[in-house]
mmCIF file of C-alpha atoms and ligand atoms in Angstrom:
data_model
loop_
_atom_site.group_PDB
_atom_site.id
_atom_site.type_symbol
_atom_site.label_atom_id
_atom_site.label_comp_id
_atom_site.label_asym_id
_atom_site.label_seq_id
_atom_site.Cartn_x
_atom_site.Cartn_y
_atom_site.Cartn_z
ATOM 1 C CA UNK A 2 -7.184 1.545 14.819
ATOM 2 C CA UNK A 3 -7.533 -2.080 14.541
ATOM 3 C CA UNK A 4 -11.235 -3.262 14.888
ATOM 4 C CA UNK A 5 -12.764 -4.936 18.258
ATOM 5 C CA UNK A 6 -11.950 -8.114 16.630
ATOM 6 C CA UNK A 7 -8.427 -6.999 16.303
ATOM 7 C CA UNK A 8 -8.348 -7.208 12.244
ATOM 8 C CA UNK A 9 -7.450 -4.524 9.950
ATOM 9 C CA UNK A 10 -9.438 -5.024 6.631
ATOM 10 C CA UNK A 11 -9.785 -1.466 5.383
ATOM 11 C CA UNK A 12 -8.546 2.184 5.421
ATOM 12 C CA UNK A 13 -11.276 3.015 6.714
ATOM 13 C CA UNK A 14 -11.233 1.648 10.120
ATOM 14 C CA UNK A 15 -8.579 4.922 10.350
ATOM 15 C CA UNK A 16 -10.620 7.263 12.287
ATOM 16 C CA UNK A 17 -8.255 10.186 13.252
ATOM 17 C CA UNK A 18 -4.790 11.611 12.002
ATOM 18 C CA UNK A 19 -3.492 11.256 15.613
ATOM 19 C CA UNK A 20 -3.717 7.731 14.728
ATOM 20 C CA UNK A 21 -1.868 7.640 12.064
ATOM 21 C CA UNK A 22 0.630 10.165 13.429
ATOM 22 C CA UNK A 23 1.115 7.616 15.836
ATOM 23 C CA UNK A 24 1.717 4.699 13.806
ATOM 24 C CA UNK A 25 4.316 7.161 11.744
ATOM 25 C CA UNK A 26 5.912 7.982 15.202
ATOM 26 C CA UNK A 27 6.168 4.199 16.138
ATOM 27 C CA UNK A 28 7.484 3.273 12.603
ATOM 28 C CA UNK A 29 10.358 6.057 12.859
ATOM 29 C CA UNK A 30 11.292 4.453 16.032
ATOM 30 C CA UNK A 31 11.508 0.902 14.578
ATOM 31 C CA UNK A 32 13.273 2.407 11.242
ATOM 32 C CA UNK A 33 16.896 1.700 13.046
ATOM 33 C CA UNK A 34 15.665 -1.974 12.794
ATOM 34 C CA UNK A 35 13.740 -2.229 9.840
ATOM 35 C CA UNK A 36 17.294 -1.063 8.463
ATOM 36 C CA UNK A 37 19.264 -3.458 10.430
ATOM 37 C CA UNK A 38 21.054 -1.008 12.144
ATOM 38 C CA UNK A 39 19.865 -1.908 15.776
ATOM 39 C CA UNK A 40 17.654 -4.895 16.515
ATOM 40 C CA UNK A 41 14.632 -6.448 18.767
ATOM 41 C CA UNK A 42 13.349 -9.832 19.882
ATOM 42 C CA UNK A 43 10.435 -8.312 21.141
ATOM 43 C CA UNK A 44 8.112 -10.836 19.318
ATOM 44 C CA UNK A 45 10.372 -13.879 20.365
ATOM 45 C CA UNK A 46 8.018 -16.827 19.886
ATOM 46 C CA UNK A 47 5.315 -15.085 18.063
ATOM 47 C CA UNK A 48 4.631 -17.090 15.207
ATOM 48 C CA UNK A 49 3.015 -14.973 11.872
ATOM 49 C CA UNK A 50 1.038 -16.525 8.896
ATOM 50 C CA UNK A 51 2.151 -14.872 5.518
ATOM 51 C CA UNK A 52 -0.808 -15.947 3.348
ATOM 52 C CA UNK A 53 -0.429 -14.566 -0.290
ATOM 53 C CA UNK A 54 -3.195 -16.582 -2.334
ATOM 54 C CA UNK A 55 -2.610 -13.868 -5.040
ATOM 55 C CA UNK A 56 1.385 -12.993 -6.268
ATOM 56 C CA UNK A 57 2.591 -10.601 -4.405
ATOM 57 C CA UNK A 58 6.797 -9.274 -3.717
ATOM 58 C CA UNK A 59 6.988 -6.160 -1.899
ATOM 59 C CA UNK A 60 4.220 -6.983 0.474
ATOM 60 C CA UNK A 61 4.710 -10.502 1.031
ATOM 61 C CA UNK A 62 8.289 -9.422 1.768
ATOM 62 C CA UNK A 63 8.019 -6.169 3.870
ATOM 63 C CA UNK A 64 5.603 -7.968 5.868
ATOM 64 C CA UNK A 65 7.888 -11.017 6.685
ATOM 65 C CA UNK A 66 10.796 -8.863 7.144
ATOM 66 C CA UNK A 67 8.941 -6.938 9.796
ATOM 67 C CA UNK A 68 7.408 -9.908 11.426
ATOM 68 C CA UNK A 69 10.957 -10.898 11.344
ATOM 69 C CA UNK A 70 13.308 -7.828 12.266
ATOM 70 C CA UNK A 71 10.825 -7.739 15.631
ATOM 71 C CA UNK A 72 11.899 -11.136 16.329
ATOM 72 C CA UNK A 73 8.798 -13.288 14.872
ATOM 73 C CA UNK A 74 8.744 -15.956 12.905
ATOM 74 C CA UNK A 75 6.769 -16.703 9.617
ATOM 75 C CA UNK A 76 4.738 -19.104 8.271
ATOM 76 C CA UNK A 77 4.547 -18.868 4.677
ATOM 77 C CA UNK A 78 1.388 -19.710 1.835
ATOM 78 C CA UNK A 79 1.858 -18.361 -1.836
ATOM 79 C CA UNK A 80 -0.739 -19.361 -4.698
ATOM 80 C CA UNK A 81 -3.774 -21.482 -4.239
ATOM 81 C CA UNK A 82 -1.716 -24.560 -6.065
ATOM 82 C CA UNK A 83 -0.214 -25.972 -3.148
ATOM 83 C CA UNK A 84 -3.214 -26.038 -0.625
ATOM 84 C CA UNK A 85 -6.289 -27.611 0.338
ATOM 85 C CA UNK A 86 -8.218 -25.070 -1.517
ATOM 86 C CA UNK A 87 -7.682 -26.994 -4.429
ATOM 87 C CA UNK A 88 -9.299 -30.352 -2.493
ATOM 88 C CA UNK A 89 -12.229 -27.866 -2.143
ATOM 89 C CA UNK A 90 -11.284 -26.694 1.625
ATOM 90 C CA UNK A 91 -13.270 -23.380 1.938
ATOM 91 C CA UNK A 92 -11.390 -20.516 3.159
ATOM 92 C CA UNK A 93 -13.313 -20.457 5.894
ATOM 93 C CA UNK A 94 -12.113 -23.508 7.064
ATOM 94 C CA UNK A 95 -8.434 -22.995 6.106
ATOM 95 C CA UNK A 96 -8.857 -20.046 8.087
ATOM 96 C CA UNK A 97 -9.868 -21.632 11.593
ATOM 97 C CA UNK A 98 -6.955 -24.310 11.250
ATOM 98 C CA UNK A 99 -4.241 -21.421 10.809
ATOM 99 C CA UNK A 100 -5.529 -19.690 14.017
ATOM 100 C CA UNK A 101 -4.354 -23.209 15.496
ATOM 101 C CA UNK A 102 -0.693 -22.519 14.155
ATOM 102 C CA UNK A 103 -0.300 -19.049 14.629
ATOM 103 C CA UNK A 104 -0.965 -15.645 16.031
ATOM 104 C CA UNK A 105 -1.586 -13.454 13.832
ATOM 105 C CA UNK A 106 -2.565 -13.906 9.740
ATOM 106 C CA UNK A 107 -1.440 -11.348 6.732
ATOM 107 C CA UNK A 108 -3.884 -12.185 4.034
ATOM 108 C CA UNK A 109 -3.936 -11.349 0.405
ATOM 109 C CA UNK A 110 -7.093 -12.821 -2.018
ATOM 110 C CA UNK A 111 -8.249 -12.076 -5.417
ATOM 111 C CA UNK A 112 -11.570 -10.986 -4.125
ATOM 112 C CA UNK A 113 -13.160 -8.954 -0.753
ATOM 113 C CA UNK A 114 -15.797 -12.156 -0.421
ATOM 114 C CA UNK A 115 -12.593 -14.842 0.175
ATOM 115 C CA UNK A 116 -11.681 -12.365 2.437
ATOM 116 C CA UNK A 117 -14.570 -12.117 4.462
ATOM 117 C CA UNK A 118 -15.013 -15.855 4.510
ATOM 118 C CA UNK A 119 -11.542 -16.412 5.605
ATOM 119 C CA UNK A 120 -11.682 -13.430 8.151
ATOM 120 C CA UNK A 121 -15.203 -15.260 9.488
ATOM 121 C CA UNK A 122 -13.537 -18.304 9.917
ATOM 122 C CA UNK A 123 -10.211 -16.647 11.390
ATOM 123 C CA UNK A 124 -9.895 -16.361 15.124
ATOM 124 C CA UNK A 125 -6.990 -14.858 14.773
ATOM 125 C CA UNK A 126 -6.144 -10.935 14.180
ATOM 126 C CA UNK A 127 -6.006 -11.032 10.053
ATOM 127 C CA UNK A 128 -4.307 -7.979 8.485
ATOM 128 C CA UNK A 129 -5.896 -7.041 4.913
ATOM 129 C CA UNK A 130 -2.646 -6.923 2.192
ATOM 130 C CA UNK A 131 -4.864 -7.014 -0.619
ATOM 131 C CA UNK A 132 -8.583 -8.168 -1.386
ATOM 132 C CA UNK A 133 -8.774 -8.259 -4.703
ATOM 133 C CA UNK A 134 -10.299 -4.875 -6.524
ATOM 134 C CA UNK A 135 -11.165 -3.368 -3.633
ATOM 135 C CA UNK A 136 -9.011 -2.432 -0.739
ATOM 136 C CA UNK A 137 -4.914 -2.748 0.242
ATOM 137 C CA UNK A 138 -4.931 -0.726 3.527
ATOM 138 C CA UNK A 139 -1.553 -1.298 4.764
ATOM 139 C CA UNK A 140 -0.544 0.051 1.091
ATOM 140 C CA UNK A 141 -2.499 3.108 2.222
ATOM 141 C CA UNK A 142 -0.474 3.807 5.300
ATOM 142 C CA UNK A 143 2.873 3.415 3.451
ATOM 143 C CA UNK A 144 1.797 6.075 0.915
ATOM 144 C CA UNK A 145 0.753 8.681 3.258
ATOM 145 C CA UNK A 146 3.742 8.329 5.473
ATOM 146 C CA UNK A 147 5.673 8.226 2.188
ATOM 147 C CA UNK A 148 3.999 11.498 0.985
ATOM 148 C CA UNK A 149 4.036 13.172 4.202
ATOM 149 C CA UNK A 150 7.720 12.583 4.349
ATOM 150 C CA UNK A 151 8.571 13.527 1.115
ATOM 151 C CA UNK A 152 6.329 16.865 1.183
ATOM 152 C CA UNK A 153 8.309 17.698 3.889
ATOM 153 C CA UNK A 154 11.514 17.275 2.909
ATOM 154 C CA UNK A 155 10.081 19.814 0.279
ATOM 155 C CA UNK A 156 8.717 22.322 2.403
ATOM 156 C CA UNK A 157 4.938 21.557 1.969
ATOM 157 C CA UNK A 158 2.283 19.162 4.100
ATOM 158 C CA UNK A 159 -0.272 17.032 2.738
ATOM 159 C CA UNK A 160 -2.800 19.316 4.071
ATOM 160 C CA UNK A 161 -4.017 21.259 1.239
ATOM 161 C CA UNK A 162 -1.926 19.616 -1.025
ATOM 162 C CA UNK A 163 -2.856 18.710 -4.695
ATOM 163 C CA UNK A 164 -2.526 15.213 -5.974
ATOM 164 C CA UNK A 165 -2.961 13.198 -9.105
ATOM 165 C CA UNK A 166 -4.135 9.485 -8.926
ATOM 166 C CA UNK A 167 -3.344 7.896 -12.560
ATOM 167 C CA UNK A 168 -4.039 4.878 -14.201
ATOM 168 C CA UNK A 169 -6.372 2.002 -13.808
ATOM 169 C CA UNK A 170 -8.830 3.460 -11.030
ATOM 170 C CA UNK A 171 -10.902 0.852 -11.358
ATOM 171 C CA UNK A 172 -9.047 -1.953 -10.227
ATOM 172 C CA UNK A 173 -6.631 -0.087 -8.683
ATOM 173 C CA UNK A 174 -6.726 -1.228 -4.886
ATOM 174 C CA UNK A 175 -4.323 0.588 -3.482
ATOM 175 C CA UNK A 176 -5.949 3.964 -4.976
ATOM 176 C CA UNK A 177 -9.252 3.007 -3.358
ATOM 177 C CA UNK A 178 -7.356 2.415 0.172
ATOM 178 C CA UNK A 179 -5.552 5.674 -0.254
ATOM 179 C CA UNK A 180 -8.028 7.957 -1.092
ATOM 180 C CA UNK A 181 -9.961 6.817 2.106
ATOM 181 C CA UNK A 182 -7.286 7.491 4.144
ATOM 182 C CA UNK A 183 -6.661 11.171 2.538
ATOM 183 C CA UNK A 184 -10.182 11.974 3.768
ATOM 184 C CA UNK A 185 -8.334 12.362 7.523
ATOM 185 C CA UNK A 186 -6.411 15.397 5.723
ATOM 186 C CA UNK A 187 -7.935 18.626 5.399
ATOM 187 C CA UNK A 188 -8.347 20.643 1.988
ATOM 188 C CA UNK A 189 -7.017 18.232 -0.798
ATOM 189 C CA UNK A 190 -7.537 18.449 -4.439
ATOM 190 C CA UNK A 191 -7.755 15.391 -6.196
ATOM 191 C CA UNK A 192 -7.037 14.384 -9.869
ATOM 192 C CA UNK A 193 -8.103 11.370 -11.232
ATOM 193 C CA UNK A 194 -7.069 10.503 -14.462
ATOM 194 C CA UNK A 195 -7.831 7.126 -16.299
ATOM 195 C CA UNK A 196 -8.790 6.034 -19.699
ATOM 196 C CA UNK A 197 -12.323 5.218 -20.593
ATOM 197 C CA UNK A 198 -13.943 2.330 -18.870
ATOM 198 C CA UNK A 199 -10.777 2.659 -16.153
ATOM 199 C CA UNK A 200 -12.325 5.411 -14.370
ATOM 200 C CA UNK A 201 -12.348 5.202 -9.936
ATOM 201 C CA UNK A 202 -15.644 4.099 -8.404
ATOM 202 C CA UNK A 203 -18.062 6.175 -7.942
ATOM 203 C CA UNK A 204 -18.622 5.521 -3.785
ATOM 204 C CA UNK A 205 -14.583 5.677 -3.250
ATOM 205 C CA UNK A 206 -15.187 9.302 -4.819
ATOM 206 C CA UNK A 207 -18.367 9.869 -2.947
ATOM 207 C CA UNK A 208 -15.750 9.431 0.396
ATOM 208 C CA UNK A 209 -12.878 12.316 -0.843
ATOM 209 C CA UNK A 210 -15.973 14.559 -1.364
ATOM 210 C CA UNK A 211 -17.536 13.734 1.849
ATOM 211 C CA UNK A 212 -14.349 14.631 3.055
ATOM 212 C CA UNK A 213 -14.515 18.038 1.890
ATOM 213 C CA UNK A 214 -12.018 17.586 -1.046
ATOM 214 C CA UNK A 215 -12.297 18.758 -4.478
ATOM 215 C CA UNK A 216 -11.988 16.332 -7.059
ATOM 216 C CA UNK A 217 -11.478 16.716 -10.863
ATOM 217 C CA UNK A 218 -12.319 13.652 -13.033
ATOM 218 C CA UNK A 219 -9.956 13.776 -16.473
ATOM 219 C CA UNK A 220 -9.885 11.628 -19.349
ATOM 220 C CA UNK A 221 -6.667 11.306 -20.524
ATOM 221 C CA UNK A 222 -7.051 14.201 -22.885
ATOM 222 C CA UNK A 223 -6.839 16.409 -19.909
ATOM 223 C CA UNK A 224 -4.031 14.404 -17.969
ATOM 224 C CA UNK A 225 -1.706 17.590 -18.642
ATOM 225 C CA UNK A 226 -3.780 19.878 -16.764
ATOM 226 C CA UNK A 227 -3.667 17.725 -13.853
ATOM 227 C CA UNK A 228 0.212 17.057 -13.963
ATOM 228 C CA UNK A 229 0.700 20.408 -13.796
ATOM 229 C CA UNK A 230 -0.814 21.420 -10.548
ATOM 230 C CA UNK A 231 -0.080 18.259 -8.669
ATOM 231 C CA UNK A 232 2.668 17.937 -5.697
ATOM 232 C CA UNK A 233 2.151 14.493 -5.943
ATOM 233 C CA UNK A 234 1.685 12.166 -8.982
ATOM 234 C CA UNK A 235 0.471 8.918 -7.822
ATOM 235 C CA UNK A 236 0.823 6.055 -11.011
ATOM 236 C CA UNK A 237 -0.561 2.812 -10.967
ATOM 237 C CA UNK A 238 -0.077 -0.276 -13.580
ATOM 238 C CA UNK A 239 -3.017 -1.688 -15.646
ATOM 239 C CA UNK A 240 -4.354 -4.397 -13.749
ATOM 240 C CA UNK A 241 -4.261 -6.774 -16.412
ATOM 241 C CA UNK A 242 -5.143 -9.651 -14.475
ATOM 242 C CA UNK A 243 -8.514 -8.211 -13.561
ATOM 243 C CA UNK A 244 -9.031 -7.586 -17.406
ATOM 244 C CA UNK A 245 -10.189 -9.844 -19.944
ATOM 245 C CA UNK A 246 -10.069 -9.984 -24.151
ATOM 246 C CA UNK A 247 -8.515 -6.672 -25.861
ATOM 247 C CA UNK A 248 -8.239 -4.186 -22.689
ATOM 248 C CA UNK A 249 -5.903 -7.138 -21.031
ATOM 249 C CA UNK A 250 -3.305 -6.007 -23.736
ATOM 250 C CA UNK A 251 -4.099 -2.384 -24.106
ATOM 251 C CA UNK A 252 -1.434 -0.207 -23.193
ATOM 252 C CA UNK A 253 -1.937 2.919 -21.435
ATOM 253 C CA UNK A 254 -2.524 6.347 -23.670
ATOM 254 C CA UNK A 255 0.176 8.432 -24.244
ATOM 255 C CA UNK A 256 -0.649 11.209 -21.932
ATOM 256 C CA UNK A 257 -0.342 8.795 -19.318
ATOM 257 C CA UNK A 258 2.873 8.090 -20.085
ATOM 258 C CA UNK A 259 4.839 9.417 -17.369
ATOM 259 C CA UNK A 260 9.016 9.949 -18.907
ATOM 260 C CA UNK A 261 11.221 12.249 -18.354
ATOM 261 C CA UNK A 262 10.028 14.463 -21.212
ATOM 262 C CA UNK A 263 6.478 14.835 -20.102
ATOM 263 C CA UNK A 264 7.430 15.549 -16.130
ATOM 264 C CA UNK A 265 10.024 17.962 -17.730
ATOM 265 C CA UNK A 266 7.176 19.671 -19.967
ATOM 266 C CA UNK A 267 4.157 19.384 -17.593
ATOM 267 C CA UNK A 268 5.143 18.757 -13.865
ATOM 268 C CA UNK A 269 6.142 21.187 -11.218
ATOM 269 C CA UNK A 270 10.318 20.294 -10.933
ATOM 270 C CA UNK A 271 9.770 19.655 -7.377
ATOM 271 C CA UNK A 272 6.671 16.890 -8.513
ATOM 272 C CA UNK A 273 6.726 13.737 -6.289
ATOM 273 C CA UNK A 274 5.977 10.306 -8.003
ATOM 274 C CA UNK A 275 4.944 7.842 -6.523
ATOM 275 C CA UNK A 276 3.775 4.325 -7.315
ATOM 276 C CA UNK A 277 2.834 1.137 -5.728
ATOM 277 C CA UNK A 278 4.675 -0.919 -7.893
ATOM 278 C CA UNK A 279 5.477 -3.368 -9.898
ATOM 279 C CA UNK A 280 5.576 -1.112 -12.438
ATOM 280 C CA UNK A 281 4.920 -2.706 -15.912
ATOM 281 C CA UNK A 282 8.631 -2.829 -17.441
ATOM 282 C CA UNK A 283 7.491 -3.996 -20.806
ATOM 283 C CA UNK A 284 8.193 -2.302 -23.887
ATOM 284 C CA UNK A 285 4.670 -0.513 -24.928
ATOM 285 C CA UNK A 286 2.991 -0.817 -21.654
ATOM 286 C CA UNK A 287 3.520 3.256 -20.779
ATOM 287 C CA UNK A 288 3.773 2.574 -17.217
ATOM 288 C CA UNK A 289 5.839 5.210 -15.861
ATOM 289 C CA UNK A 290 9.126 4.932 -17.705
ATOM 290 C CA UNK A 291 11.645 7.143 -16.022
ATOM 291 C CA UNK A 292 14.774 6.127 -14.513
ATOM 292 C CA UNK A 293 15.128 4.507 -10.870
ATOM 293 C CA UNK A 294 17.470 7.499 -10.027
ATOM 294 C CA UNK A 295 15.164 10.474 -11.287
ATOM 295 C CA UNK A 296 15.110 12.200 -7.841
ATOM 296 C CA UNK A 297 11.462 13.184 -8.328
ATOM 297 C CA UNK A 298 10.875 9.287 -8.225
ATOM 298 C CA UNK A 299 10.289 7.902 -4.670
ATOM 299 C CA UNK A 300 8.422 4.955 -5.230
ATOM 300 C CA UNK A 301 11.571 2.717 -4.064
ATOM 301 C CA UNK A 302 11.681 4.734 -0.691
ATOM 302 C CA UNK A 303 7.728 3.893 -0.589
ATOM 303 C CA UNK A 304 8.147 0.275 -1.058
ATOM 304 C CA UNK A 305 10.984 0.666 1.353
ATOM 305 C CA UNK A 306 9.009 2.356 3.825
ATOM 306 C CA UNK A 307 6.681 -0.908 3.750
ATOM 307 C CA UNK A 308 8.587 -2.438 6.239
ATOM 308 C CA UNK A 309 8.502 -0.208 9.492
ATOM 309 C CA UNK A 310 5.026 1.007 8.556
ATOM 310 C CA UNK A 311 3.997 -3.041 8.778
ATOM 311 C CA UNK A 312 6.289 -3.177 11.572
ATOM 312 C CA UNK A 313 4.569 -0.481 13.193
ATOM 313 C CA UNK A 314 1.037 -1.977 12.563
ATOM 314 C CA UNK A 315 2.336 -5.482 14.092
ATOM 315 C CA UNK A 316 3.081 -3.895 17.438
ATOM 316 C CA UNK A 317 -0.671 -2.730 17.527
ATOM 317 C CA UNK A 318 -1.770 -6.361 17.013
ATOM 318 C CA UNK A 319 0.552 -7.266 19.616
ATOM 319 C CA UNK A 320 -0.607 -4.060 22.059
ATOM 320 C CA UNK A 321 3.333 -3.142 22.193
ATOM 321 C CA UNK A 322 3.823 0.463 23.055
ATOM 322 C CA UNK A 323 6.478 2.373 22.552
ATOM 323 C CA UNK A 324 8.183 2.204 25.800
ATOM 324 C CA UNK A 325 8.321 -1.169 25.483
ATOM 325 C CA UNK A 326 9.587 -1.170 22.020
ATOM 326 C CA UNK A 327 12.247 1.553 22.931
ATOM 327 C CA UNK A 328 12.993 -0.966 25.835
ATOM 328 C CA UNK A 329 13.756 -4.049 24.113
ATOM 329 C CA UNK A 330 16.309 -2.553 21.314
ATOM 330 C CA UNK A 331 19.692 -3.186 21.338
ATOM 331 C CA UNK A 332 22.804 -2.890 19.123
ATOM 332 C CA UNK A 333 23.845 -6.237 17.077
ATOM 333 C CA UNK A 334 26.570 -8.715 17.200
ATOM 334 C CA UNK A 335 26.825 -8.165 13.533
ATOM 335 C CA UNK A 336 27.270 -5.650 10.720
ATOM 336 C CA UNK A 337 26.497 -6.228 7.222
ATOM 337 C CA UNK A 338 28.893 -5.181 5.102
HETATM 338 C C1 NCD B 424 0.212 -3.541 -5.661
HETATM 339 C C2 NCD B 424 -0.963 -4.271 -5.211
HETATM 340 O O1 NCD B 424 -0.840 -5.581 -5.261
HETATM 341 O O2 NCD B 424 -2.248 -4.071 -5.453
HETATM 342 N N1 NCD B 424 1.058 -3.739 -5.359
HETATM 343 C C3 NCD B 424 1.600 -3.758 -4.350
HETATM 344 O O3 NCD B 424 1.491 -4.365 -3.077
HETATM 345 N N2 NCD B 424 2.717 -3.091 -3.709
HETATM 346 C C4 NCD B 424 -0.441 -2.520 -7.123
HETATM 347 C C5 NCD B 424 -0.138 -3.713 -8.554
HETATM 348 O O4 NCD B 424 -0.022 -4.833 -8.158
HETATM 349 O O5 NCD B 424 -0.408 -2.794 -9.385
#
């Protein structure tokens, strides 16, 4: 699933459900290591560069945790203030330099062109951890992993599932990558609910249609019709940092406000609510204001699944087999209380 150059840049690089299933098997194998009940030092000596030129909490920390749990060491950049980009260095040159320090790079930028420039300069594998409003393929891997597991818990499957995606579908890169990955599953019905001006790009919708999925595009006025049919609702934040003027301060309309009352009234009782997080907890944002312990909300499990999934992806970069991983796993000499 990585390209010949070993980069992982788009969800389109995953070309079969078998590839995904194999990755999920590796992730399950590594879950006790991700949780800290077991340990491995299989990547002892490896260095992973974690380069987040845009803000991040869970993607950076889960990637770094994944690297550390595998026994690698990390070097990190956060933001653009303290690096030589401010001196006019190109991302190409920065990449060529970092290629001499690390064995693999995890990269987040605010534009796909910047990611492309970086990748062109890199001689080590690059894993795309977010390229502006375009893609976030490793998030899609953990989204599908979570949806798959949570549907199974409810006696359902992703094949033939009905999924609502809601919010800023124009700038929400996680949605774009998720729709691309879902092309590998049959008979999905997608409901896309977005405020005016924030609709999902046509080229992304076309990928779902080409996969044979049924796509319903909604305005907020028909959002409740979408919720009531859905097995999964994937909510997203208004990407204010990619908007300007009044649009950046607008709140979601009330039909997009998934609170306890709305879900009780308009969603299936066993609905799975996913959100890539962060949700905007500021007053009036209307971004999924339901309590963290609502059993329908799987967003925190989803965030935690980022560690085993990213561990599994890193093992692909280093060509480690499941057998090698299994043989390397031992018990720790410590226990966290
Ligand atoms: C998302 C992102 O960065 O695109 N967050 C994440 O990585 N889990 C979603 C967002 O910021 O809204």
